[in-house]
Short mmCIF file of C-alpha atoms in Angstrom, two decimals:
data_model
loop_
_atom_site.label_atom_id
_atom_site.label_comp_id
_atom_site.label_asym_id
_atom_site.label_seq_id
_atom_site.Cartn_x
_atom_site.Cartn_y
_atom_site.Cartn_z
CA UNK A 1 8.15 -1.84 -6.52
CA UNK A 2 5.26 -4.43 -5.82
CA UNK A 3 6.07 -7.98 -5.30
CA UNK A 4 3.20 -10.44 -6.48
CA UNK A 5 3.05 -13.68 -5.03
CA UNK A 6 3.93 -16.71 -6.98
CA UNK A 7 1.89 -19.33 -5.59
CA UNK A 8 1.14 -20.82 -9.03
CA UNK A 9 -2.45 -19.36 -9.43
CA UNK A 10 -3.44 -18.30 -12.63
CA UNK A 11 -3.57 -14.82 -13.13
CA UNK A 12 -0.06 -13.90 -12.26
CA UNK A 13 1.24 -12.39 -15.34
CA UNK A 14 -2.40 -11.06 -15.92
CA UNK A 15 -1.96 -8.76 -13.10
CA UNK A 16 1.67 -8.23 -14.01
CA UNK A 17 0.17 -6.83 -17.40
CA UNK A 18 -2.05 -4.52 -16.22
CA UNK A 19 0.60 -2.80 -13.58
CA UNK A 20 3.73 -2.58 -16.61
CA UNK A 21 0.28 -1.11 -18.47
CA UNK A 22 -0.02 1.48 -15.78
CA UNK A 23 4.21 2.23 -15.67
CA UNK A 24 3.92 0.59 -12.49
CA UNK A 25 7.44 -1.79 -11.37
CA UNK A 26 6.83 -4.82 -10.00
CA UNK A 27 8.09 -8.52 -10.13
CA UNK A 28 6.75 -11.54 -9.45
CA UNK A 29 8.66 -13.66 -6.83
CA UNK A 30 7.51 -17.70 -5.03
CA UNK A 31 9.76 -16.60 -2.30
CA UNK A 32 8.92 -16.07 1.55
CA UNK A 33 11.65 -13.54 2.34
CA UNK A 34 11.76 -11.41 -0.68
CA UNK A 35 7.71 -10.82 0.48
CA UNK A 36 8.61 -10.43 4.09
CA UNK A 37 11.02 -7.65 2.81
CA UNK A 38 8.53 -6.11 -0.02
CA UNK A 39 6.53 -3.06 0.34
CA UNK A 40 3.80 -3.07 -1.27
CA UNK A 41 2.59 -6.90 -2.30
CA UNK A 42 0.07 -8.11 -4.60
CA UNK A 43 -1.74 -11.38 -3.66
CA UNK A 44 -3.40 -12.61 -6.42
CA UNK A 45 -5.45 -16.11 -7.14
CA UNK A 46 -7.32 -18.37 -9.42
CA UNK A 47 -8.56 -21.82 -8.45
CA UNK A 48 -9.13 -23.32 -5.50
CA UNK A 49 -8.62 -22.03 -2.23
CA UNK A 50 -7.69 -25.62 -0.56
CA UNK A 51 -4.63 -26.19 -3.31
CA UNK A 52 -3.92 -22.23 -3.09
CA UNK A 53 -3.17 -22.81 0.69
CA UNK A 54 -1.17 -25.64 0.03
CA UNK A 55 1.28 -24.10 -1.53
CA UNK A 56 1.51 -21.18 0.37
CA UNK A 57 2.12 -23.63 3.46
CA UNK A 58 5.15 -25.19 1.57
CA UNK A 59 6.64 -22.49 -0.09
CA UNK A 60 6.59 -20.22 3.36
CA UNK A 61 3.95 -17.76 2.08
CA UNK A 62 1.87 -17.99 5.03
CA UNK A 63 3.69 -16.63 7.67
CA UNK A 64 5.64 -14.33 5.36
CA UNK A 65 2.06 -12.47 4.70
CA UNK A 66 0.85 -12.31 7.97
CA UNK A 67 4.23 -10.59 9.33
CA UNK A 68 4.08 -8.22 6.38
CA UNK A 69 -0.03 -7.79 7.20
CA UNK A 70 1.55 -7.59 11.13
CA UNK A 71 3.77 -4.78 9.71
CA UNK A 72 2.15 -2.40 7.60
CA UNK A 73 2.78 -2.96 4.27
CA UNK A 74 0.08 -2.54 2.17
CA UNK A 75 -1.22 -5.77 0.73
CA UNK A 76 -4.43 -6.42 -2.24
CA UNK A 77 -5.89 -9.52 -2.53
CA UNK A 78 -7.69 -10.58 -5.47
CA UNK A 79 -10.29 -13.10 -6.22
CA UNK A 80 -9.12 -16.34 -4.28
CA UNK A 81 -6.19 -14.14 -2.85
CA UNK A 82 -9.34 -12.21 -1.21
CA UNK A 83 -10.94 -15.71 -0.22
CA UNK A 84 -8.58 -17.10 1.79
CA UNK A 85 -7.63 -14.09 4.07
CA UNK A 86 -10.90 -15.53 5.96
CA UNK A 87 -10.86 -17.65 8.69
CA UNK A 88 -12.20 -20.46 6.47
CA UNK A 89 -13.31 -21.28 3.02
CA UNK A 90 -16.06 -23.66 2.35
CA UNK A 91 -13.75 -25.34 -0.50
CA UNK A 92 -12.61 -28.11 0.33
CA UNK A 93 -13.55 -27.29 4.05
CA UNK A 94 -9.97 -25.65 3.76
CA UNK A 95 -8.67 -23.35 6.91
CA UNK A 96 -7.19 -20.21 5.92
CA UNK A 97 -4.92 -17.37 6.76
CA UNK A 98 -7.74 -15.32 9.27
CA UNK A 99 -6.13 -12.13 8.83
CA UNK A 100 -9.81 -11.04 8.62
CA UNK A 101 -12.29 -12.88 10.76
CA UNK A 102 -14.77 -14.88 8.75
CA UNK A 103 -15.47 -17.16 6.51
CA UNK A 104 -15.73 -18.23 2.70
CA UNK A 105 -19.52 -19.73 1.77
CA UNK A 106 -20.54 -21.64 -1.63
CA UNK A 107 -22.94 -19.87 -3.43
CA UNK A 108 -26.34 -21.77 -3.27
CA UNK A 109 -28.61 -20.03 -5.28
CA UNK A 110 -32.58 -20.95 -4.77
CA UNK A 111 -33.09 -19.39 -8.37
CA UNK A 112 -32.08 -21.87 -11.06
CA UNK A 113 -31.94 -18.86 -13.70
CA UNK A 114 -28.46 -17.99 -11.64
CA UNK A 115 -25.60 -19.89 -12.94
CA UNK A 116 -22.58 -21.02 -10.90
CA UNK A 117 -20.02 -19.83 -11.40
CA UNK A 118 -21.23 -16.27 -11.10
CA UNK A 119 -19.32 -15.11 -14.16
CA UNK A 120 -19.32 -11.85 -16.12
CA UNK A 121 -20.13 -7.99 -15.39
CA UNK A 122 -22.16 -7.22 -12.13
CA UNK A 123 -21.89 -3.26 -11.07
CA UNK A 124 -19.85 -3.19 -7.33
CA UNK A 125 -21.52 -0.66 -4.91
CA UNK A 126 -19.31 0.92 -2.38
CA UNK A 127 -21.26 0.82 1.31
CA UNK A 128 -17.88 2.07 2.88
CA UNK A 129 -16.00 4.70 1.80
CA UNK A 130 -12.11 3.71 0.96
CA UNK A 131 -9.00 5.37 -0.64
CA UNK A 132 -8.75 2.33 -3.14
CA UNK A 133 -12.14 2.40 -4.21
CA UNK A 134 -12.41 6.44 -4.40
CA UNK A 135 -12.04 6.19 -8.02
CA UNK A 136 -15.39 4.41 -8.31
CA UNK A 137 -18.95 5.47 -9.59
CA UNK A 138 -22.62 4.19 -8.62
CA UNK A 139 -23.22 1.71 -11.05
CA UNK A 140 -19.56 0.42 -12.32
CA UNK A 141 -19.89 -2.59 -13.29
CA UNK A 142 -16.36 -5.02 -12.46
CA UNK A 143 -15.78 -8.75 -13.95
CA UNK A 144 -16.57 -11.71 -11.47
CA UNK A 145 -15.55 -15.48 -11.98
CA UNK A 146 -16.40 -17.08 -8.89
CA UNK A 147 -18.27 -20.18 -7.25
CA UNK A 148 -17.70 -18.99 -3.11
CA UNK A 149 -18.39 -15.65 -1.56
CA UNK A 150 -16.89 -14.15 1.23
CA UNK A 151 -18.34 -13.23 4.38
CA UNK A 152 -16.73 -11.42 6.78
CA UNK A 153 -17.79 -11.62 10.08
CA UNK A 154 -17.71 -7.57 10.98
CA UNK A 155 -19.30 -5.19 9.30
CA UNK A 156 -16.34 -2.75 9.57
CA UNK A 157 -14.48 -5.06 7.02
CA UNK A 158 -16.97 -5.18 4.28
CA UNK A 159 -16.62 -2.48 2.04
CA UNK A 160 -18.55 -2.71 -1.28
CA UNK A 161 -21.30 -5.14 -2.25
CA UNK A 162 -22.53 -6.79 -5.04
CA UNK A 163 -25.70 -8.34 -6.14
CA UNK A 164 -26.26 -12.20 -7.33
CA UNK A 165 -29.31 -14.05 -5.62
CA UNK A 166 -27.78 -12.49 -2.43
CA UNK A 167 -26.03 -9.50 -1.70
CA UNK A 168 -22.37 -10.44 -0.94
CA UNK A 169 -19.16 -8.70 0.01
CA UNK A 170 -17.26 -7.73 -3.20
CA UNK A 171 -14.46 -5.89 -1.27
CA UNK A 172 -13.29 -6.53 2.24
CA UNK A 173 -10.71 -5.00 4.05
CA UNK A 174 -8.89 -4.55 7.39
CA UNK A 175 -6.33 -1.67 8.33
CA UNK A 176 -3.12 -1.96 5.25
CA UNK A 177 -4.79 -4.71 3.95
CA UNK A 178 -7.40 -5.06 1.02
CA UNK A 179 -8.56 -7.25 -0.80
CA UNK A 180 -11.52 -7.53 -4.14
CA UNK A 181 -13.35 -11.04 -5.33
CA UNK A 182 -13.87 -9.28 -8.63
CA UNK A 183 -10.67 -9.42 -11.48
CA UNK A 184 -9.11 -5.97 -11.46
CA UNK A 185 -6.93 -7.19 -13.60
CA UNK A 186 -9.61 -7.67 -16.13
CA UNK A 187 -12.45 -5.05 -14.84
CA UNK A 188 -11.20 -2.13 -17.96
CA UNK A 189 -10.91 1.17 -16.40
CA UNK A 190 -12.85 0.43 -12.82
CA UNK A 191 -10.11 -2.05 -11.96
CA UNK A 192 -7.12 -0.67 -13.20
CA UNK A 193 -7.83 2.06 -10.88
CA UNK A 194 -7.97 0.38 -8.22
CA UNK A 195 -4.09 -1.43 -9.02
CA UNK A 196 -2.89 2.26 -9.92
CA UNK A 197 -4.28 3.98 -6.69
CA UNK A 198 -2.99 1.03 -4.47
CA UNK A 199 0.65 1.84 -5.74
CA UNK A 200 0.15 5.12 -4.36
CA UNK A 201 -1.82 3.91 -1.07
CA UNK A 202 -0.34 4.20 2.06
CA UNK A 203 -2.21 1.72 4.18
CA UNK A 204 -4.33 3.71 5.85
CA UNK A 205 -8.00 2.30 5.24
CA UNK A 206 -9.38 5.70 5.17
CA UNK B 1 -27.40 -8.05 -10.83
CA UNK B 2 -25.43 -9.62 -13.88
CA UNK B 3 -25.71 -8.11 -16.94
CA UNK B 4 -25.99 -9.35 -20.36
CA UNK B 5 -22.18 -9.36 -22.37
CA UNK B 6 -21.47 -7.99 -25.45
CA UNK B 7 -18.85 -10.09 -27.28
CA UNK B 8 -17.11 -9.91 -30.44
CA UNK B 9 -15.08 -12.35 -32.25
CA UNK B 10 -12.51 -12.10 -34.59
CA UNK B 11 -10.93 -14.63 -37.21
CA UNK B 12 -7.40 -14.28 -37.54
CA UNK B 13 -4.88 -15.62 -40.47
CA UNK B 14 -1.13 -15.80 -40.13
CA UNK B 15 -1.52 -12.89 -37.60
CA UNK B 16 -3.40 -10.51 -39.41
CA UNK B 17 -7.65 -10.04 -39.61
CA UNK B 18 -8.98 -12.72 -41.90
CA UNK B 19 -11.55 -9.69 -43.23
CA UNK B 20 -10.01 -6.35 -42.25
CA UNK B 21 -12.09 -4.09 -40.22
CA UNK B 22 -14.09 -1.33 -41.87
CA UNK B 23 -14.29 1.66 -38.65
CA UNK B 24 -17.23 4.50 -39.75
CA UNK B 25 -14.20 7.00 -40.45
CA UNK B 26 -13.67 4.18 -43.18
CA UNK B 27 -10.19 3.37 -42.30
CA UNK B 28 -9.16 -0.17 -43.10
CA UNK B 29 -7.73 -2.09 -40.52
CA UNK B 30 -6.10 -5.47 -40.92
CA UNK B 31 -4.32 -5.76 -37.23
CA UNK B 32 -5.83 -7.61 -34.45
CA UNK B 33 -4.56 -5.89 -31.75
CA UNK B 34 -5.28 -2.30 -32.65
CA UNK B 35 -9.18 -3.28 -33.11
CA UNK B 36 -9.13 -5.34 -30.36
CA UNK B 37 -7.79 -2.28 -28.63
CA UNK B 38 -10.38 -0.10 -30.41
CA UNK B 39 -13.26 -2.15 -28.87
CA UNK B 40 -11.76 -2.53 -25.50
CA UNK B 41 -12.24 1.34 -25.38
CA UNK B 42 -15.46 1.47 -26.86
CA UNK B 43 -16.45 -0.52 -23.63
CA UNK B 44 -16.62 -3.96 -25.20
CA UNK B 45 -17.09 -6.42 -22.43
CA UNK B 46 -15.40 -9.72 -23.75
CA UNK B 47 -13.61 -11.43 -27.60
CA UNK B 48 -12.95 -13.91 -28.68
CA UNK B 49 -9.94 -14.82 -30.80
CA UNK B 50 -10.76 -17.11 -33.69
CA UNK B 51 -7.17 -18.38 -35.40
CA UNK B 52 -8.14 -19.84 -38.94
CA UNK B 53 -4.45 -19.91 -39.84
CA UNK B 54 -4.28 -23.20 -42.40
CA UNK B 55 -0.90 -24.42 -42.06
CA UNK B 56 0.42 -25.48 -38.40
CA UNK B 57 4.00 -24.30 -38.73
CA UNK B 58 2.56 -20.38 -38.68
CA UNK B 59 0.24 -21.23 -35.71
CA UNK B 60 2.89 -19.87 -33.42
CA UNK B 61 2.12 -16.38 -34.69
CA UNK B 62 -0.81 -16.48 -33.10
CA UNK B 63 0.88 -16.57 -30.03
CA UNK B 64 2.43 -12.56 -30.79
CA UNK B 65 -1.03 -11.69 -31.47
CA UNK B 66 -2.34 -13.16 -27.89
CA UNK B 67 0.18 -11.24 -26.16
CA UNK B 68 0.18 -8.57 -27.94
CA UNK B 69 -3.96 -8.13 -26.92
CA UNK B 70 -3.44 -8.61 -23.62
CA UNK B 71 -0.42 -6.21 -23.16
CA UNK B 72 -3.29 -3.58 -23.85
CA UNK B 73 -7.32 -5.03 -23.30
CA UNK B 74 -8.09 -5.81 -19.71
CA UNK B 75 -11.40 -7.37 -20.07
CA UNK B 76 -11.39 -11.25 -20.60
CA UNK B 77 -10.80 -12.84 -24.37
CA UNK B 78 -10.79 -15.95 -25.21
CA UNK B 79 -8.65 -17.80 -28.09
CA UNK B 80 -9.73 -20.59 -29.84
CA UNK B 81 -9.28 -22.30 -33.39
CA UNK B 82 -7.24 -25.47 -34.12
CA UNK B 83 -6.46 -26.26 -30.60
CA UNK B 84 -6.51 -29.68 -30.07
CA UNK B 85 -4.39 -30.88 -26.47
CA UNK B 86 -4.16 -29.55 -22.96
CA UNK B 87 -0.77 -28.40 -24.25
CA UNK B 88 -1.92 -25.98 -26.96
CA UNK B 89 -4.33 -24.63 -24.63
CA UNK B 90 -1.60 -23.95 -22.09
CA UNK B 91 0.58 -22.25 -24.36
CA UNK B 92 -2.45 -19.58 -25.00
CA UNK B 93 -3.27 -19.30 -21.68
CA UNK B 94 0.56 -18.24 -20.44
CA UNK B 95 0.29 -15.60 -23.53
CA UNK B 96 -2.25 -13.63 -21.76
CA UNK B 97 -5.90 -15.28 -22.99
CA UNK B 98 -8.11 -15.47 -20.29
CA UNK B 99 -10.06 -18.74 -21.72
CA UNK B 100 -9.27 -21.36 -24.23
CA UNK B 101 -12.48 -22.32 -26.89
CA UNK B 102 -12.23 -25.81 -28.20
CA UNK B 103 -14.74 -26.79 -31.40
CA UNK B 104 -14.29 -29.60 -33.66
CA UNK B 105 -11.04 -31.06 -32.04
CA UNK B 106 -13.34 -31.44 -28.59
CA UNK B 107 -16.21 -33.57 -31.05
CA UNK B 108 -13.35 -35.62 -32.14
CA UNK B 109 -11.94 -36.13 -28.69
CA UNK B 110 -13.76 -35.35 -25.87
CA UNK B 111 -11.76 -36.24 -23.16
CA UNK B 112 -9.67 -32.99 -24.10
CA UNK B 113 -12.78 -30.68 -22.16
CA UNK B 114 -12.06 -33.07 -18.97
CA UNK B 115 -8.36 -33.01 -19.03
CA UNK B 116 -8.09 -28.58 -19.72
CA UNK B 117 -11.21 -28.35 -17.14
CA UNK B 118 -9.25 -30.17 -14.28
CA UNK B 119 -5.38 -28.68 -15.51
CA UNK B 120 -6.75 -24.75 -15.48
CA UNK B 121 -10.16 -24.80 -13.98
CA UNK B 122 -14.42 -24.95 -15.76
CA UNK B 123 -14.37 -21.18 -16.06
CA UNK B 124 -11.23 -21.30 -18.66
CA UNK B 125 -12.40 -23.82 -21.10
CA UNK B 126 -15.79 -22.67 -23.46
CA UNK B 127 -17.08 -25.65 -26.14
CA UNK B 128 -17.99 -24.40 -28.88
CA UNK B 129 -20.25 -26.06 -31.26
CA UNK B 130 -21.46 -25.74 -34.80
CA UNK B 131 -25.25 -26.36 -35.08
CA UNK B 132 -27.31 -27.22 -38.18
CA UNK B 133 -31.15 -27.86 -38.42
CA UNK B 134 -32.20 -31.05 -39.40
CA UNK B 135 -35.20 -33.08 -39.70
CA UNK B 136 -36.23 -34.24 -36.13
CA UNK B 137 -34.94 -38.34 -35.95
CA UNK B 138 -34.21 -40.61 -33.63
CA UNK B 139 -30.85 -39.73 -33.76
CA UNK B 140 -31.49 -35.91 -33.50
CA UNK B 141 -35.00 -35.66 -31.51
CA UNK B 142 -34.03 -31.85 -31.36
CA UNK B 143 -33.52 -31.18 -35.26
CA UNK B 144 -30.46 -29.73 -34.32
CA UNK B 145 -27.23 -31.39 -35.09
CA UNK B 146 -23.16 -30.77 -34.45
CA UNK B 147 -21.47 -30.27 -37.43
CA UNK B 148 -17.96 -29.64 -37.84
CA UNK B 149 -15.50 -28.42 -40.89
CA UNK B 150 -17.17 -24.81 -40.72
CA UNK B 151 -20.72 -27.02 -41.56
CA UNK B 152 -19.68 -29.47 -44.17
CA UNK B 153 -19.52 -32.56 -41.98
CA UNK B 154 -22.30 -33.82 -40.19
CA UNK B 155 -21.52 -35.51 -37.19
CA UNK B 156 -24.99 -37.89 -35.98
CA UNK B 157 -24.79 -36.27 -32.60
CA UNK B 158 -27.83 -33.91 -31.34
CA UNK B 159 -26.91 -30.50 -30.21
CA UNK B 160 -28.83 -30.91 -26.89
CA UNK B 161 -27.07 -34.07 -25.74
CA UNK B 162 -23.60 -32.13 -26.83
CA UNK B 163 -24.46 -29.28 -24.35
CA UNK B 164 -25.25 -31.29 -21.91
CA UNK B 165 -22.44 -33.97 -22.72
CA UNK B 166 -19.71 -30.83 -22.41
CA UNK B 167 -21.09 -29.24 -19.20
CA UNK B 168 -20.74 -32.90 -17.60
CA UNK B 169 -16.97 -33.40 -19.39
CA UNK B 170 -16.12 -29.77 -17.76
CA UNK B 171 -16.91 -27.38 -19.87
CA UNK B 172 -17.48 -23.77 -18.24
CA UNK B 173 -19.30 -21.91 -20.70
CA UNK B 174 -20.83 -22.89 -24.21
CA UNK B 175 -20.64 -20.60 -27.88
CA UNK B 176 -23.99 -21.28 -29.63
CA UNK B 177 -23.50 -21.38 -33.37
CA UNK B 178 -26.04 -21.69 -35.66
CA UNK B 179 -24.81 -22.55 -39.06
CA UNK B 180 -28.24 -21.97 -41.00
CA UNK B 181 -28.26 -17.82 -39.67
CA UNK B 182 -24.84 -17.25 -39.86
CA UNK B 183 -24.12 -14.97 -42.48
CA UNK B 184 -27.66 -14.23 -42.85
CA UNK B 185 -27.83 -11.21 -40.76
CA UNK B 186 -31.17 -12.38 -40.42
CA UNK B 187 -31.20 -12.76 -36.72
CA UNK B 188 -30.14 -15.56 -34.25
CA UNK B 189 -31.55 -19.10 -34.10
CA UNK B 190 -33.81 -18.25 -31.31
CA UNK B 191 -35.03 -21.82 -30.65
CA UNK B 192 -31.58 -23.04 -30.40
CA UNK B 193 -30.23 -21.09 -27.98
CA UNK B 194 -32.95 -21.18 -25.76
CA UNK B 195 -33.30 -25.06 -26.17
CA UNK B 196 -29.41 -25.02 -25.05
CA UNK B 197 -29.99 -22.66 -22.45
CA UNK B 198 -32.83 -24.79 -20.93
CA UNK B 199 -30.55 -28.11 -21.42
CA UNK B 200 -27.18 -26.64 -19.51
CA UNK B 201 -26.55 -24.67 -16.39
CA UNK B 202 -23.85 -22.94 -18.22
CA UNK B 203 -23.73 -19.75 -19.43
CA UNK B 204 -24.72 -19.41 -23.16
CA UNK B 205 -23.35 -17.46 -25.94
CA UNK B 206 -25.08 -16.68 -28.81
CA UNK B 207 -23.38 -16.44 -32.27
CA UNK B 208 -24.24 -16.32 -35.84
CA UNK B 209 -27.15 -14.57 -37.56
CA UNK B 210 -26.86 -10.99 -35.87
CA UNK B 211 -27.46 -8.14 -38.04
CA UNK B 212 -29.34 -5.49 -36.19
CA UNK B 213 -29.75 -4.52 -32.69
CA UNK B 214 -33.02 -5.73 -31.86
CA UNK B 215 -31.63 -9.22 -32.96
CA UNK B 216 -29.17 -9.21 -30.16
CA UNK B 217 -32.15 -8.12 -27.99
CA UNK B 218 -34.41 -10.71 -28.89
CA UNK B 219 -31.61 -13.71 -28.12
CA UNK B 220 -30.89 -11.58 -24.85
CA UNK B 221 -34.50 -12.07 -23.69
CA UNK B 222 -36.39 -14.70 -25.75
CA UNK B 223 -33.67 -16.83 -26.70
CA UNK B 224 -32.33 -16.98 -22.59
CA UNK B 225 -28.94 -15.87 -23.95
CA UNK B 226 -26.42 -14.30 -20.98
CA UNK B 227 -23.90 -12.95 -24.28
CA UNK B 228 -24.18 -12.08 -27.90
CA UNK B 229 -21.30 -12.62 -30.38
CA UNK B 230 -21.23 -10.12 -32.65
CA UNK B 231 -18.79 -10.04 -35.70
CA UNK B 232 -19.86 -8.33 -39.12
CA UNK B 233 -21.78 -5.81 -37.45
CA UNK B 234 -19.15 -4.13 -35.99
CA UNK B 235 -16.53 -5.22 -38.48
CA UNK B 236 -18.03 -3.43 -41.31
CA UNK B 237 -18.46 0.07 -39.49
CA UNK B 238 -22.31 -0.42 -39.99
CA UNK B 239 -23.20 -0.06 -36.07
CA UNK B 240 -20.78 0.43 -32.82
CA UNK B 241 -20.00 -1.05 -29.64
CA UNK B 242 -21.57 1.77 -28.01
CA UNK B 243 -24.46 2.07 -30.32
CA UNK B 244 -25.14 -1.37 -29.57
CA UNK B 245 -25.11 -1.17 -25.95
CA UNK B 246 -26.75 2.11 -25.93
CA UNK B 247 -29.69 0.38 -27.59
CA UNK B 248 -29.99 -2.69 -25.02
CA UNK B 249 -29.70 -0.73 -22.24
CA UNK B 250 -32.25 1.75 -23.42
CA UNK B 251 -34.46 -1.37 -23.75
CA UNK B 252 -34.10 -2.04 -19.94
CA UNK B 253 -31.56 -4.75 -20.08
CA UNK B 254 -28.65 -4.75 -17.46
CA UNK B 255 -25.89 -3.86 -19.85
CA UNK B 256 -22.48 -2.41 -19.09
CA UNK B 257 -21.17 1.23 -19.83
CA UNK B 258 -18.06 1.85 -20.70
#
């Protein structure tokens, strides 16, 4: 069963979709302890990382994901629930969780041609091989809608890149815990196997 | 590096294709989800949902339909088509769309684009606007006016200033349709979108006139496009979503491949 975290970002039932798609249980739950007890856990996002953080704080979520991170259990992030697992995220000059050490930067494009957000297809290229992104070929391309970037501040933790103005970090990752800026949840076949893979994951990045 | 989108769009009555869909094999297909689906697997990268259903009280079976899609098509679609409030766009949202498109309602009342940017975020809510040449005036410098009521009702705005009017209100993403070259097959209004382009920071989506490949190539390059909306072309079985993207990418373009 994977729990995904209610902590009223968009794309909740989105993700739920694609998993019920796959045959894969899961249930969506706001609450701390049912997510302390989970073992496997979705952490998904859409909007900004400041109000994302919020909640989490009030609801629990916080401390209930870094004891499952401290744990084991296999966690994804995606999008803004791969933001704020940095230190800190430019929005809204917001601290966040630092399960992985850096930080979360504002794209600032010098080309006007590159529109923010960066929105639409952009091909992911691995640079570190991973069990959840085995499934991957040179030149996929994944779905982005983001205005901030991660940067992690080890190289260890970056696993694929992608291309807009500046090469950024599209994956990151640290021991059980992974995490994609791009939608897998609305990437086609590239990002739904990346859900059905982590269902079968067990934590081990490689 | 981004690549250029290949959208289609489909009009939907009471739940069912507003022109059913012609696939090569020649089978007839009036059901929105199953050619939806068929297009998702082609490797189409985005739709859009157009609901032209007339009366109100059968608007909720749009709803089925929106679920239904995204049940089984994980690449974004948006849903637009008689939604007027914050709260219509919510209810399409929670059914599974991944971006609301507001038209005519958001010329009537443009405070709608501010109050769905701020409740679900830019990157959910595309304008959409209806675009007919005119002479140039001091009303419309560009020639190009908003129309609404599929082109019937002119509305004394300029096209330009409405772009740039619905990136400021909080729009994410703009639908460029040119009245005059829709239906034509003739090719898009190539001046128009890349007048809009050059007037917004948004991305820009062109619609209305495409009826060959090299016409979604030319609003690609020349007319500064980032998508093409496609509709009768791949409705009527003439070409295919991979026969399309087959022939932009063999052009050098940075196009997806399913």
């Amino acid at each position: 069963m994977i729990t995904i975290i209610d902590y009223k970002a968009g794309n909740l039932t989105s993700v739920q979709r694609a998993l019920t798609h796959l045959g894969l249980p899961s249930r969506i739950t706001p609450d701390a302890d049912e997510v302390r007890r989970s073992e496997r856990i979705i952490f998904p996002g859409v909007g900004h990382a400041g109000a994302a953080m919020a909640v989490l704080k009030e609801r629990g979520l916080d401390g209930a994901l870094k004891e499952a991170f401290a744990r084991g259990t296999p966690i994804l992030g995606i999008c803004v629930g791969c933001q704020i697992l940095l230190d800190h995220s430019e929005e809204a000059d917001t601290p966040c969780l630092g399960l992985i050490p850096g930080r979360c930067r504002r794209f600032a494009p010098s080309d006007r041609s590159l529109k923010i957000p960066h929105m639409g297809w952009n091909p992911v290229e691995v640079r570190r091989p991973h069990p959840l992104l085995s499934g991957l070929k040179p030149g996929d391309a994944v779905y982005f809608v983001h205005s901030y970037y991660t940067v992690p501040d080890a190289e260890e933790h970056a696993f694929a890149e992608t291309e807009y103005g500046i090469r950024f970090a599209s994956a990151i990752g640290r021991a059980n815990l992974f995490a994609t800026q791009f939608h897998l949840e609305k990437s086609a076949g590239a990002g739904l196997g990346v859900l059905e893979r982590f269902a079968h994951w067990d934590g081990s990045p490689c | 590096m981004l690549m250029k989108r290949v959208i289609s769009c489909l009009d939907v009555r009471d739940g069912k294709l507003a022109k059913s869909v012609k696939f090569l094999d020649t089978r007839d297909i009036g059901d929105p989800v199953l050619t939806a689906k068929s297009y998702y697997e082609q490797g189409l990268d985005e739709l859009v949902f157009y609901d032209i259903t007339a009366s109100s009280d059968r608007r909720a079976i749009m709803l089925d339909v929106v679920s239904a899609v995204a049940a089984q098509v994980f690449i974004p679609f948006s849903v637009g088509g008689g939604l007027a409030t914050v709260e219509d766009a919510h209810r399409v949202l929670l059914a599974g769309a991944e971006k609301v498109n507001f038209n005519s309602q958001a010329v009537k009342n443009p405070a709608v684009l501010t109050e769905a940017s701020r409740a679900f975020g830019a990157q959910c809510v595309v304008l959409s606007m209806d675009v007919k040449r005119v002479p140039k005036t001091a009303v419309i410098p560009s020639g190009f006016e908003i129309v609404i009521h599929g082109g019937r009702t002119p509305m004394g705005l300029d096209a330009l200033d409405w772009a740039r009017r619905g990136e400021e209100l909080g729009a994410g993403e703009l639908v460029v349709n040119s009245i005059d070259a829709d239906g034509t097959k003739a090719g898009y209004d190539l001046e128009l979108t890349r007048l809009v382009a050059e007037s917004v920071s948004l991305p820009v989506i062109a619609s209305g006139g495409g009826g060959k490949p090299e016409h979604l190539y030319d609003v690609l390059t020349q007319g500064k496009a980032d998508a093409a909306l496609v509709a009768s072309m791949l409705h009527f079985g003439e070409y295919t979503v991979k026969g399309l993207k087959d022939y932009l990418a063999g052009r050098g373009l940075a196009i997806r491949r399913g």
